[in-house]
PDB file of C-alpha atoms in Angstrom:
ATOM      1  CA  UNK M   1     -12.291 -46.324  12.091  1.00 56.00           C
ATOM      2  CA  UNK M   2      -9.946 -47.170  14.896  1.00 72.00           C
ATOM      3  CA  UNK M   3      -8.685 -44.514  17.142  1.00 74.00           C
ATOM      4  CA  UNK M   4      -5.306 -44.222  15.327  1.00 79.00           C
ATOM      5  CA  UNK M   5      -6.931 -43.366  11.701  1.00 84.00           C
ATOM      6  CA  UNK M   6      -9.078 -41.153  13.561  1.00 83.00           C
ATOM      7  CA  UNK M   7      -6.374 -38.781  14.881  1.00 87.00           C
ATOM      8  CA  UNK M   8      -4.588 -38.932  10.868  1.00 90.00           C
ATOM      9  CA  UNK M   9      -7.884 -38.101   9.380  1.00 89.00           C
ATOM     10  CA  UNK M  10      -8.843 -35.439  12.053  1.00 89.00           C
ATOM     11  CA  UNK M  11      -5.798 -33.623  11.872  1.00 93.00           C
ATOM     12  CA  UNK M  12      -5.220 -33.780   8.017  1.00 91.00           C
ATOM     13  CA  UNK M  13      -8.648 -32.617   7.922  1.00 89.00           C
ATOM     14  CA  UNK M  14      -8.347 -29.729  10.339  1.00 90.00           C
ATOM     15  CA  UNK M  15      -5.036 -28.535   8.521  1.00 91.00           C
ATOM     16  CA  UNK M  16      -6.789 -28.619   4.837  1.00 90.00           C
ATOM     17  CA  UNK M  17      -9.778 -26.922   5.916  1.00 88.00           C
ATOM     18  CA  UNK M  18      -7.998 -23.746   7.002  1.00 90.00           C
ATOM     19  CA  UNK M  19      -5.468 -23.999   3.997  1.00 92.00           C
ATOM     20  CA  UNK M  20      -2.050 -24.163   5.872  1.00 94.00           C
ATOM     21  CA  UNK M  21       0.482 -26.796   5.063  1.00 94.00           C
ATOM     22  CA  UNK M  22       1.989 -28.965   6.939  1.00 94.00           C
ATOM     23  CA  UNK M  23       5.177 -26.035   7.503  1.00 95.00           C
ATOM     24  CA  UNK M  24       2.527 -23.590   8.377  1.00 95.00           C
ATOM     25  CA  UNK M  25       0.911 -26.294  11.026  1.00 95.00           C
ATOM     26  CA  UNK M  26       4.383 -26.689  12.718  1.00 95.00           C
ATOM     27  CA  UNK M  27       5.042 -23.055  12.517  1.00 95.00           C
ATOM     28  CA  UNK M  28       1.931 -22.848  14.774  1.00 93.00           C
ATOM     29  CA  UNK M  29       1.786 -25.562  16.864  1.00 92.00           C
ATOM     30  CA  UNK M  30       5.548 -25.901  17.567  1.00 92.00           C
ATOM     31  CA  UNK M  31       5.642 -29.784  16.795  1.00 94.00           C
ATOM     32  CA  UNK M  32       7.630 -30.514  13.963  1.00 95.00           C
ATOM     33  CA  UNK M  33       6.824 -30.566  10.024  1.00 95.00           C
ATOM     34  CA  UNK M  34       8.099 -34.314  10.076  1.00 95.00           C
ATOM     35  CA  UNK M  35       5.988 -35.718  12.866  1.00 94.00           C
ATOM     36  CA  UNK M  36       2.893 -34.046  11.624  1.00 95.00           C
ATOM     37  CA  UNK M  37       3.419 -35.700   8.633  1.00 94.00           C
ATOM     38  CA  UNK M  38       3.869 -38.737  10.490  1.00 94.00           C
ATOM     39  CA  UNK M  39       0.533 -38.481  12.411  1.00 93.00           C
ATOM     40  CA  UNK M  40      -0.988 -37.770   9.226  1.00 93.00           C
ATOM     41  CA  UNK M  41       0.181 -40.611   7.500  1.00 93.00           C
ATOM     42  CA  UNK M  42      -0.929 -42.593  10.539  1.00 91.00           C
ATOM     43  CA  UNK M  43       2.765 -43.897  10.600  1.00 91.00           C
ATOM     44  CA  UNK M  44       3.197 -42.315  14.266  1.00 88.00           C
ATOM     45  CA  UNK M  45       0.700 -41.943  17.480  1.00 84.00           C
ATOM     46  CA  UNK M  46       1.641 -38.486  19.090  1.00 86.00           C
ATOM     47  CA  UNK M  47       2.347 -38.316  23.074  1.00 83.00           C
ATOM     48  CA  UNK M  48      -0.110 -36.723  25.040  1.00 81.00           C
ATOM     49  CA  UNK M  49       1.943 -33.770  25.382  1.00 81.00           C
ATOM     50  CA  UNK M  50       2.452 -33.204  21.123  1.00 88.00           C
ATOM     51  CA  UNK M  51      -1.544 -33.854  20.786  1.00 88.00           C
ATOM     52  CA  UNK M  52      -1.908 -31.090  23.420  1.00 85.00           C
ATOM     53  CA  UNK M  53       0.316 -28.747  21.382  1.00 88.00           C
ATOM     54  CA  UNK M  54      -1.440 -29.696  18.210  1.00 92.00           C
ATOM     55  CA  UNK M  55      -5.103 -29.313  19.116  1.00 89.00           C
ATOM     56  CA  UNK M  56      -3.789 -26.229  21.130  1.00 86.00           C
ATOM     57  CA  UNK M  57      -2.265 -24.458  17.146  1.00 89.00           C
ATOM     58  CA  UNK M  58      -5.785 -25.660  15.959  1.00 89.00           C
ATOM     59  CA  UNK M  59      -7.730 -23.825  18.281  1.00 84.00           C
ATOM     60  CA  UNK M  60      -9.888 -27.334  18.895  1.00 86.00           C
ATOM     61  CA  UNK M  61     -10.192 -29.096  21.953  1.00 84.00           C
ATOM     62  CA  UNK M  62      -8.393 -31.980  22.864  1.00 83.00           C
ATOM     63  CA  UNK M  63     -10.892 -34.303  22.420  1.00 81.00           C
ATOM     64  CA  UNK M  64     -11.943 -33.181  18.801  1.00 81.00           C
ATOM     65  CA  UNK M  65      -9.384 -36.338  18.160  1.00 80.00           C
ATOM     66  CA  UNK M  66     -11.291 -38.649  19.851  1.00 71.00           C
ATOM     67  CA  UNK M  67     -14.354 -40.478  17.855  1.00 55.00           C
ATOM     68  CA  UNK M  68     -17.726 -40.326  19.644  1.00 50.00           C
ATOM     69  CA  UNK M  69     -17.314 -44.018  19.259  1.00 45.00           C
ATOM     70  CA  UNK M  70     -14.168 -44.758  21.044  1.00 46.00           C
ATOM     71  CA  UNK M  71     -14.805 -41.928  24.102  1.00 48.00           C
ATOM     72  CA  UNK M  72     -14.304 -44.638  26.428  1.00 51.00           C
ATOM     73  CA  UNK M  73     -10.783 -44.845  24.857  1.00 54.00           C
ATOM     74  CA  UNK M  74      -8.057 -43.911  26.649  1.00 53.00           C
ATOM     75  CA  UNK M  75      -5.452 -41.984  25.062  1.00 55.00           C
ATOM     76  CA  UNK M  76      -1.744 -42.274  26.338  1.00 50.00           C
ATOM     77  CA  UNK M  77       2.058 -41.639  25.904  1.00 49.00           C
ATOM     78  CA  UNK M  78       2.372 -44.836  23.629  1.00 45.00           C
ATOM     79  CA  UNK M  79       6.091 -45.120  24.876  1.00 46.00           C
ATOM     80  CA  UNK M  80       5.654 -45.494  28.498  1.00 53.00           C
ATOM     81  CA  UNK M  81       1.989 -44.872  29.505  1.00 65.00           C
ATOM     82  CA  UNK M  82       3.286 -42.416  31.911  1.00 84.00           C
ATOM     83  CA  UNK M  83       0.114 -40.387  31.618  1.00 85.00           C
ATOM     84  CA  UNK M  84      -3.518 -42.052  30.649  1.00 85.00           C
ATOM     85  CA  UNK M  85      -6.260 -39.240  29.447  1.00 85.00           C
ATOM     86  CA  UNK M  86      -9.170 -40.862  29.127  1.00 85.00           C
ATOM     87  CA  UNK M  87     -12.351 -38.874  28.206  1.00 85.00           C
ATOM     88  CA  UNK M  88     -15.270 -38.787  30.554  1.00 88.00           C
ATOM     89  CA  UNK M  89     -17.797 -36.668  28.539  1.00 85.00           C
ATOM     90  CA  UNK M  90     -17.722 -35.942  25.210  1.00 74.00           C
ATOM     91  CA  UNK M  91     -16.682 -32.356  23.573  1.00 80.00           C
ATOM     92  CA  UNK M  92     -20.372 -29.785  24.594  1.00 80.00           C
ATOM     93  CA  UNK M  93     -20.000 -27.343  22.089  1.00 81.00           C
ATOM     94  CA  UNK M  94     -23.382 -25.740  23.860  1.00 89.00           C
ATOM     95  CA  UNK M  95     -21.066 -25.782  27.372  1.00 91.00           C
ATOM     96  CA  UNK M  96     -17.770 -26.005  25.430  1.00 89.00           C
ATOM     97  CA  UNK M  97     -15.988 -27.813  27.590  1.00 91.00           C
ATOM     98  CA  UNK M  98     -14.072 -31.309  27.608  1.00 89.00           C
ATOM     99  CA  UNK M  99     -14.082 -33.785  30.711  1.00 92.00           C
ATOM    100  CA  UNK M 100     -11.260 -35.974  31.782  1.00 91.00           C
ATOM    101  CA  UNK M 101     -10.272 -38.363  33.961  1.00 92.00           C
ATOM    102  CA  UNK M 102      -6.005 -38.673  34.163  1.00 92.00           C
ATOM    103  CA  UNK M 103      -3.362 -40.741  36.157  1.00 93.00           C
ATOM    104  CA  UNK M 104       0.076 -40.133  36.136  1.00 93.00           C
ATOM    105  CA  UNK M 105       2.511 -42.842  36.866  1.00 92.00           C
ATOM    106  CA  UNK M 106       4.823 -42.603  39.958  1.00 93.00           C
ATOM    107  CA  UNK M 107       7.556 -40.177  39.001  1.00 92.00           C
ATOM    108  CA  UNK M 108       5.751 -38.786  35.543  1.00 91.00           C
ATOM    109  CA  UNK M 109       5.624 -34.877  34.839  1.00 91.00           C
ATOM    110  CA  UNK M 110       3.456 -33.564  31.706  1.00 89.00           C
ATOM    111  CA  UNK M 111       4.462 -30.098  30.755  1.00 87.00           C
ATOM    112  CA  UNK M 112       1.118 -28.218  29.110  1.00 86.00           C
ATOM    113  CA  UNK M 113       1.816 -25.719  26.535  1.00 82.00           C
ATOM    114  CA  UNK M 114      -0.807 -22.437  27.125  1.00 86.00           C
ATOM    115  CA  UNK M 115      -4.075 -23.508  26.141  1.00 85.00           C
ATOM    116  CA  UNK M 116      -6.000 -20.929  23.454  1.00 85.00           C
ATOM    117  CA  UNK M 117      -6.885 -17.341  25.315  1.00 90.00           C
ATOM    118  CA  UNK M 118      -9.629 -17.483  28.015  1.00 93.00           C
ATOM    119  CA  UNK M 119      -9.590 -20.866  28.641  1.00 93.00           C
ATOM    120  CA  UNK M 120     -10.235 -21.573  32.052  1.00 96.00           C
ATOM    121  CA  UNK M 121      -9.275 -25.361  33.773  1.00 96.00           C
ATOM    122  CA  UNK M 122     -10.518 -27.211  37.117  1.00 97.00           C
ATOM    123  CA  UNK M 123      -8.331 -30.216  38.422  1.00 98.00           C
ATOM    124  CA  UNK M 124      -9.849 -32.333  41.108  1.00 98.00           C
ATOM    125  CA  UNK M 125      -7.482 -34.999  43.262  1.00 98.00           C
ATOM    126  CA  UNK M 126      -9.449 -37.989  43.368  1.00 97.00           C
ATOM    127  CA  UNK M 127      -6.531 -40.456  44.615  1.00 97.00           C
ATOM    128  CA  UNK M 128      -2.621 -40.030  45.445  1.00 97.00           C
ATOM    129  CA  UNK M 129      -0.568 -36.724  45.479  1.00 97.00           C
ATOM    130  CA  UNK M 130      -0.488 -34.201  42.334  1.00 98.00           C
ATOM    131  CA  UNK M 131       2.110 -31.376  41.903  1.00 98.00           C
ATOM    132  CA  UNK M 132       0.514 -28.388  39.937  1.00 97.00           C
ATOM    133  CA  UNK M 133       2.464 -25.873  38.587  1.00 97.00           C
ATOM    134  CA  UNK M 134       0.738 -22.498  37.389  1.00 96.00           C
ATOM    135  CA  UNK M 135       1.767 -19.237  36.744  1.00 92.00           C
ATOM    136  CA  UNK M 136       5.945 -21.038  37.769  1.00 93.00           C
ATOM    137  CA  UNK M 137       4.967 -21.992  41.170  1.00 97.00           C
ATOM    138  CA  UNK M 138       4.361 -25.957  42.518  1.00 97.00           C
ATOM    139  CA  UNK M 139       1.253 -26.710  45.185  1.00 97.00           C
ATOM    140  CA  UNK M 140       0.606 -29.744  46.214  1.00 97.00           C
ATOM    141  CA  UNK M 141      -3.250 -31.112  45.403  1.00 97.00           C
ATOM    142  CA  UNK M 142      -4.628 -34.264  47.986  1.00 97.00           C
ATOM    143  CA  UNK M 143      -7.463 -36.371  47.325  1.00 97.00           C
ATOM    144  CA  UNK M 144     -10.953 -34.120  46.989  1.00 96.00           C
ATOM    145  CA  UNK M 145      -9.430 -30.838  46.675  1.00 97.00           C
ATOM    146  CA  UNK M 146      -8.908 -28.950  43.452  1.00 96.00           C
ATOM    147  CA  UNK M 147      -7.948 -25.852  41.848  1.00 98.00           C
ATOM    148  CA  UNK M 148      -9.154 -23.639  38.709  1.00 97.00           C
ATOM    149  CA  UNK M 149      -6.918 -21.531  37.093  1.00 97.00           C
ATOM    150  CA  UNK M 150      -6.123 -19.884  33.488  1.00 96.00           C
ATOM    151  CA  UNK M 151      -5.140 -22.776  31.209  1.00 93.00           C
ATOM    152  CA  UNK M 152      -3.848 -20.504  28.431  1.00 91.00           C
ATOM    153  CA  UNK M 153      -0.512 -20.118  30.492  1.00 92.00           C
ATOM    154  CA  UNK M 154       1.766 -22.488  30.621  1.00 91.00           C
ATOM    155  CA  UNK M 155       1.097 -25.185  33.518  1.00 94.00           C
ATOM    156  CA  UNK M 156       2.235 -28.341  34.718  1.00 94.00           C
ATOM    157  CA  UNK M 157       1.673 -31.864  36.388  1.00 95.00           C
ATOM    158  CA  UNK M 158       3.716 -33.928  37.883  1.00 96.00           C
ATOM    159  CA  UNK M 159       3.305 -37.546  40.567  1.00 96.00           C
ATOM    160  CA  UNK M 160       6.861 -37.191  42.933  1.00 96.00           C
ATOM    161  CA  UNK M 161       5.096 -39.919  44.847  1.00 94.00           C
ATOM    162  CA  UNK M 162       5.494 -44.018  44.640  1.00 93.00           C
ATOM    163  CA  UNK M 163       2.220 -44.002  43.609  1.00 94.00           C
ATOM    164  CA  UNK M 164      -0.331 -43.481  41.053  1.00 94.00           C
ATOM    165  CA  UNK M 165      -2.007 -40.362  40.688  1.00 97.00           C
ATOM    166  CA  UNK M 166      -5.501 -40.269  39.531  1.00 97.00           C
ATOM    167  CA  UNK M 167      -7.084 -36.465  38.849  1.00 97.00           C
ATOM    168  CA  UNK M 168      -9.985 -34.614  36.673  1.00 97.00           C
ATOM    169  CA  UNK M 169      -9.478 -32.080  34.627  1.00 95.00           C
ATOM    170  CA  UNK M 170     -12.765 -29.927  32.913  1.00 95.00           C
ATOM    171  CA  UNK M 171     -11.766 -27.433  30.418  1.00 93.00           C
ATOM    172  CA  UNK M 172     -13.946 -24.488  29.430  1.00 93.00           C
ATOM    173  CA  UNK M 173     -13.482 -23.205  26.356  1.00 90.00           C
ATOM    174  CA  UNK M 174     -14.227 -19.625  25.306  1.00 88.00           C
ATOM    175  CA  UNK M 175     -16.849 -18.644  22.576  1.00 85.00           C
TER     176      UNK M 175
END
């Protein structure tokens, strides 16, 4: 099963299993009834950003979309590969966390829709320049530093360089 049919049968999966339809699913992860369908359908690949929103409504982590088989994968904005999130460990639900490595193309910004309650992120620079926004306020992360903060508020990233921006991101996830 390729990557695509895995994201289709995941989230047709995760929306049967509660009972919800596809209305319902918008309703609660703010992406809309037609490109849901879509994704289901495997007609459409979501943006980074919409698989956020959707896996965020689910209460899953990000990578539940990813197949232990393709983890090496990288997942991307399929129109312009602004922003590559490419898995570095597999979903823990022991730790319950997910581990990626990201780059954001010169100029790119990725707005992050509040993550479920308690969730708790770490971002590490490991080349270029990334703007962070948390809690409506930018700060500037270099190479080798980082920052934890609450990921179930609405947060930011953004390259307003000429270059590449390469960070890691590990999410906890509460119990």
């Amino acid at each position: 099963m390729d990557l695509a049919q895995h994201l289709s049968f995941t989230l047709k999966s995760l929306r049967q299993s509660r009972g919800w339809s596809l209305s319902r699913l918008a309703d609660e992860t703010g992406v809309s009834k037609a490109m849901l369908g879509q994704i289901e359908r495997n007609e459409s690949s979501p943006t980074v950003s919409t698989l956020w929103k959707i896996a965020t409504g689910l209460n899953v982590p990000f990578s539940a979309f990813i197949t232990p088989a393709s983890s090496a994968q990288p997942i991307f904005d399929p129109q312009q590969q602004a922003m590559v999130v490419k898995p570095l460990f597999p979903w823990d639900e022991q730790l319950r966390y997910d581990h990626f490595s990201i780059t954001l193309a010169p100029g790119a910004c990725s707005e992050s829709t509040p993550h479920e309650t308690g969730v708790v992120e770490h971002v590490v620079v490991i080349a270029g320049e990334l703007d962070l926004r948390i809690e409506g306020k930018w700060q500037t992360l270099l190479p080798d530093s980082g920052v934890r903060f609450a990921g179930d508020k609405p947060h930011a990233y953004r390259n307003s360089s000429g270059e590449t921006v390469h960070f890691h991101s590990l999410i906890h996830y509460p119990r």
